[in-house]
CSV table of C-alpha atoms in Angstrom, one decimal:
chain,number,residue,atom,x,y,z
A,1,UNK,CA,7.2,-39.0,2.6
A,2,UNK,CA,11.2,-38.2,1.3
A,3,UNK,CA,9.6,-35.4,-1.1
A,4,UNK,CA,8.1,-33.8,1.4
A,5,UNK,CA,11.2,-33.5,3.2
A,6,UNK,CA,13.8,-32.3,0.5
A,7,UNK,CA,10.4,-30.4,-0.7
A,8,UNK,CA,10.8,-28.6,3.1
A,9,UNK,CA,15.4,-28.6,2.5
A,10,UNK,CA,15.2,-26.3,-0.2
A,11,UNK,CA,12.9,-23.8,0.5
A,12,UNK,CA,14.3,-23.8,3.6
A,13,UNK,CA,17.9,-23.2,1.6
A,14,UNK,CA,15.5,-20.6,-0.1
A,15,UNK,CA,14.2,-18.3,1.9
A,16,UNK,CA,17.8,-17.9,3.5
A,17,UNK,CA,19.2,-17.5,1.6
A,18,UNK,CA,17.4,-14.9,-0.5
A,19,UNK,CA,16.5,-13.2,3.7
A,20,UNK,CA,20.7,-13.1,3.3
A,21,UNK,CA,21.0,-11.8,-0.3
A,22,UNK,CA,18.5,-8.9,0.8
A,23,UNK,CA,20.3,-8.3,4.5
A,24,UNK,CA,17.8,-8.7,6.9
A,25,UNK,CA,17.6,-10.3,10.2
A,26,UNK,CA,14.8,-12.7,11.3
A,27,UNK,CA,13.2,-10.3,12.8
A,28,UNK,CA,13.5,-7.2,9.6
A,29,UNK,CA,11.8,-10.3,8.1
A,30,UNK,CA,9.1,-11.3,9.9
A,31,UNK,CA,8.1,-8.2,10.5
A,32,UNK,CA,7.3,-6.9,7.5
A,33,UNK,CA,6.3,-10.8,5.9
A,34,UNK,CA,4.1,-10.1,9.5
A,35,UNK,CA,6.0,-13.6,10.3
A,36,UNK,CA,6.7,-14.6,13.4
A,37,UNK,CA,10.0,-14.8,14.4
A,38,UNK,CA,9.8,-17.9,15.8
A,39,UNK,CA,8.5,-19.2,12.8
A,40,UNK,CA,11.0,-18.3,10.4
A,41,UNK,CA,13.4,-20.0,12.7
A,42,UNK,CA,11.7,-23.1,12.1
A,43,UNK,CA,11.7,-22.2,8.6
A,44,UNK,CA,14.9,-21.4,7.8
A,45,UNK,CA,16.1,-25.0,9.7
A,46,UNK,CA,14.2,-27.2,6.9
A,47,UNK,CA,11.0,-28.1,10.4
A,48,UNK,CA,7.4,-27.5,10.7
A,49,UNK,CA,5.1,-27.1,7.3
A,50,UNK,CA,4.4,-23.1,6.5
A,51,UNK,CA,0.8,-22.1,4.7
A,52,UNK,CA,0.3,-21.0,1.6
A,53,UNK,CA,-0.4,-17.6,3.2
A,54,UNK,CA,2.6,-17.5,4.8
A,55,UNK,CA,5.0,-18.0,1.6
A,56,UNK,CA,3.0,-16.4,-0.2
A,57,UNK,CA,3.5,-13.3,2.0
A,58,UNK,CA,8.0,-14.2,2.1
A,59,UNK,CA,8.0,-14.1,-1.2
A,60,UNK,CA,6.4,-10.5,-1.7
A,61,UNK,CA,8.4,-9.6,1.1
A,62,UNK,CA,11.7,-10.9,-0.7
A,63,UNK,CA,11.0,-9.1,-4.3
A,64,UNK,CA,10.3,-13.8,-5.4
A,65,UNK,CA,8.0,-15.2,-6.3
A,66,UNK,CA,6.4,-18.3,-4.8
A,67,UNK,CA,8.1,-20.8,-7.2
A,68,UNK,CA,10.8,-19.1,-6.5
A,69,UNK,CA,11.6,-20.1,-3.1
A,70,UNK,CA,10.0,-23.4,-3.3
A,71,UNK,CA,12.0,-24.6,-6.9
A,72,UNK,CA,15.9,-26.5,-6.8
A,73,UNK,CA,18.7,-25.5,-9.5
A,74,UNK,CA,17.1,-25.2,-12.6
A,75,UNK,CA,16.3,-28.3,-15.2
A,76,UNK,CA,17.7,-27.2,-18.8
A,77,UNK,CA,16.3,-25.4,-20.9
A,78,UNK,CA,13.1,-27.1,-21.6
A,79,UNK,CA,10.8,-27.6,-18.2
A,80,UNK,CA,7.8,-29.6,-18.5
A,81,UNK,CA,5.4,-29.7,-15.8
A,82,UNK,CA,2.0,-31.8,-14.8
A,83,UNK,CA,-0.2,-30.7,-12.7
A,84,UNK,CA,0.2,-34.2,-10.7
A,85,UNK,CA,3.7,-34.1,-10.3
A,86,UNK,CA,2.8,-30.3,-8.7
A,87,UNK,CA,1.8,-30.8,-4.9
A,88,UNK,CA,-1.6,-28.5,-4.0
A,89,UNK,CA,-0.4,-25.4,-2.5
A,90,UNK,CA,-3.8,-24.0,-1.5
A,91,UNK,CA,-6.7,-27.0,-0.8
A,92,UNK,CA,-10.3,-25.8,-0.4
A,93,UNK,CA,-13.0,-27.2,2.8
A,94,UNK,CA,-15.5,-28.5,0.0
A,95,UNK,CA,-12.1,-29.8,-3.1
A,96,UNK,CA,-10.8,-26.7,-4.5
A,97,UNK,CA,-6.8,-26.8,-4.8
A,98,UNK,CA,-4.5,-24.6,-6.9
A,99,UNK,CA,-1.2,-25.3,-8.1
A,100,UNK,CA,1.4,-23.8,-8.6
A,101,UNK,CA,2.6,-25.2,-12.3
A,102,UNK,CA,6.0,-23.7,-12.5
A,103,UNK,CA,7.7,-19.5,-12.7
A,104,UNK,CA,9.5,-18.2,-16.0
A,105,UNK,CA,12.3,-17.3,-14.7
A,106,UNK,CA,13.6,-13.3,-15.8
A,107,UNK,CA,14.1,-9.9,-14.7
A,108,UNK,CA,10.0,-9.9,-13.7
A,109,UNK,CA,9.1,-13.3,-13.9
A,110,UNK,CA,5.3,-15.2,-14.0
A,111,UNK,CA,4.4,-17.2,-12.4
A,112,UNK,CA,1.8,-19.6,-14.3
A,113,UNK,CA,-1.1,-21.5,-11.7
A,114,UNK,CA,-3.3,-24.0,-11.8
A,115,UNK,CA,-6.9,-23.3,-10.1
A,116,UNK,CA,-10.1,-25.3,-8.9
A,117,UNK,CA,-13.1,-23.9,-7.3
A,118,UNK,CA,-16.4,-25.8,-6.5
A,119,UNK,CA,-19.9,-23.9,-6.4
A,120,UNK,CA,-19.5,-21.4,-3.2
A,121,UNK,CA,-15.5,-22.0,-2.2
A,122,UNK,CA,-13.7,-19.5,-1.9
A,123,UNK,CA,-9.8,-17.9,-1.6
A,124,UNK,CA,-9.5,-14.7,0.0
A,125,UNK,CA,-5.6,-13.6,-1.2
A,126,UNK,CA,-4.1,-10.4,0.8
A,127,UNK,CA,-2.7,-7.3,-0.9
A,128,UNK,CA,0.9,-8.2,-2.9
A,129,UNK,CA,2.9,-6.0,-3.7
A,130,UNK,CA,3.0,-2.9,-5.7
A,131,UNK,CA,3.3,-3.8,-9.1
A,132,UNK,CA,2.0,-7.3,-9.2
A,133,UNK,CA,0.0,-7.9,-12.1
A,134,UNK,CA,-3.1,-10.9,-12.0
A,135,UNK,CA,-4.7,-12.3,-15.1
A,136,UNK,CA,-7.5,-15.4,-14.3
A,137,UNK,CA,-8.3,-17.3,-17.6
A,138,UNK,CA,-12.0,-19.1,-16.7
A,139,UNK,CA,-11.5,-23.0,-19.0
A,140,UNK,CA,-14.6,-24.2,-17.8
A,141,UNK,CA,-17.3,-23.0,-15.0
A,142,UNK,CA,-17.9,-19.9,-14.0
A,143,UNK,CA,-16.6,-17.7,-10.8
A,144,UNK,CA,-16.8,-14.0,-8.8
A,145,UNK,CA,-14.1,-12.0,-8.9
A,146,UNK,CA,-13.8,-9.8,-6.1
A,147,UNK,CA,-11.3,-6.8,-6.2
A,148,UNK,CA,-11.3,-4.7,-3.5
A,149,UNK,CA,-14.7,-5.5,-2.7
A,150,UNK,CA,-16.4,-5.8,-6.1
A,151,UNK,CA,-17.7,-8.5,-8.0
A,152,UNK,CA,-16.5,-9.2,-11.0
A,153,UNK,CA,-17.9,-12.7,-12.6
A,154,UNK,CA,-16.3,-14.2,-15.5
A,155,UNK,CA,-16.8,-17.8,-17.0
A,156,UNK,CA,-15.7,-19.6,-19.4
A,157,UNK,CA,-13.7,-18.3,-22.3
A,158,UNK,CA,-13.2,-15.1,-20.2
A,159,UNK,CA,-10.4,-13.7,-18.7
A,160,UNK,CA,-9.5,-11.0,-16.7
A,161,UNK,CA,-6.8,-9.1,-14.6
A,162,UNK,CA,-6.4,-6.7,-12.4
A,163,UNK,CA,-3.5,-4.9,-10.6
A,164,UNK,CA,-3.0,-7.2,-7.1
A,165,UNK,CA,-1.6,-4.9,-4.5
A,166,UNK,CA,-5.7,-4.7,-3.4
A,167,UNK,CA,-7.3,-7.3,-0.8
A,168,UNK,CA,-8.4,-9.8,-3.6
A,169,UNK,CA,-10.7,-12.8,-3.7
A,170,UNK,CA,-11.7,-15.7,-5.8
A,171,UNK,CA,-15.2,-17.4,-5.9
A,172,UNK,CA,-16.7,-21.2,-7.3
A,173,UNK,CA,-20.4,-19.5,-8.7
A,174,UNK,CA,-23.1,-21.5,-11.2
A,175,UNK,CA,-23.5,-26.1,-9.9
A,176,UNK,CA,-20.1,-26.8,-10.9
A,177,UNK,CA,-16.5,-26.8,-10.5
A,178,UNK,CA,-14.8,-23.7,-11.6
A,179,UNK,CA,-11.0,-24.4,-13.8
A,180,UNK,CA,-9.3,-21.6,-14.6
A,181,UNK,CA,-5.5,-20.6,-14.7
A,182,UNK,CA,-4.1,-17.4,-13.1
A,183,UNK,CA,-0.7,-16.0,-14.2
A,184,UNK,CA,0.6,-13.3,-11.6
A,185,UNK,CA,3.0,-10.8,-12.8
A,186,UNK,CA,5.3,-9.9,-11.0
A,187,UNK,CA,7.8,-6.6,-11.0
A,188,UNK,CA,11.6,-6.5,-11.9
A,189,UNK,CA,13.7,-6.3,-9.3
A,190,UNK,CA,14.3,-7.0,-5.7
A,191,UNK,CA,11.0,-5.0,-3.3
A,192,UNK,CA,11.3,-2.3,-2.3
A,193,UNK,CA,12.6,-1.5,1.3
A,194,UNK,CA,10.4,0.5,2.9
């Protein structure tokens, strides 16, 4: 419980700091990210429990990675993260999950995600900001990648990449659990102010 409270305080600090750096009011950030002002006020006070979609919309709007919103101070030159040390940011109805393992630093960060999808389980994602590219590498099982309504089968040992600014979804297919590594390549610099 103490870890959850600490993570929420870190998230609150990082959202408030990023909003301030971007020169956005709570109203304007809420409008751009499609998040209610009340939810933002609660978040910046380290209250509530924001869902994964809310975190993605805030990160996209602020021109940051999801993990940049959640990470505390840098830990050193080398960072090793085990899956057990990272809480799932999405949990499916059949037991699938997505864990944000880490984000690289620099002007164009990359998020590294570990996913598990059960057969028939699906995660739909809203479009990201322009310039975001996603890559999925299936390590076992099969999935169907849906991008802008078109379906693409991706099997163990295959990798697919696509522009993340279109509606997309990940669906477990076949008869066994699908395990995949997803990377999200973020564009350099802050999100546009339009």
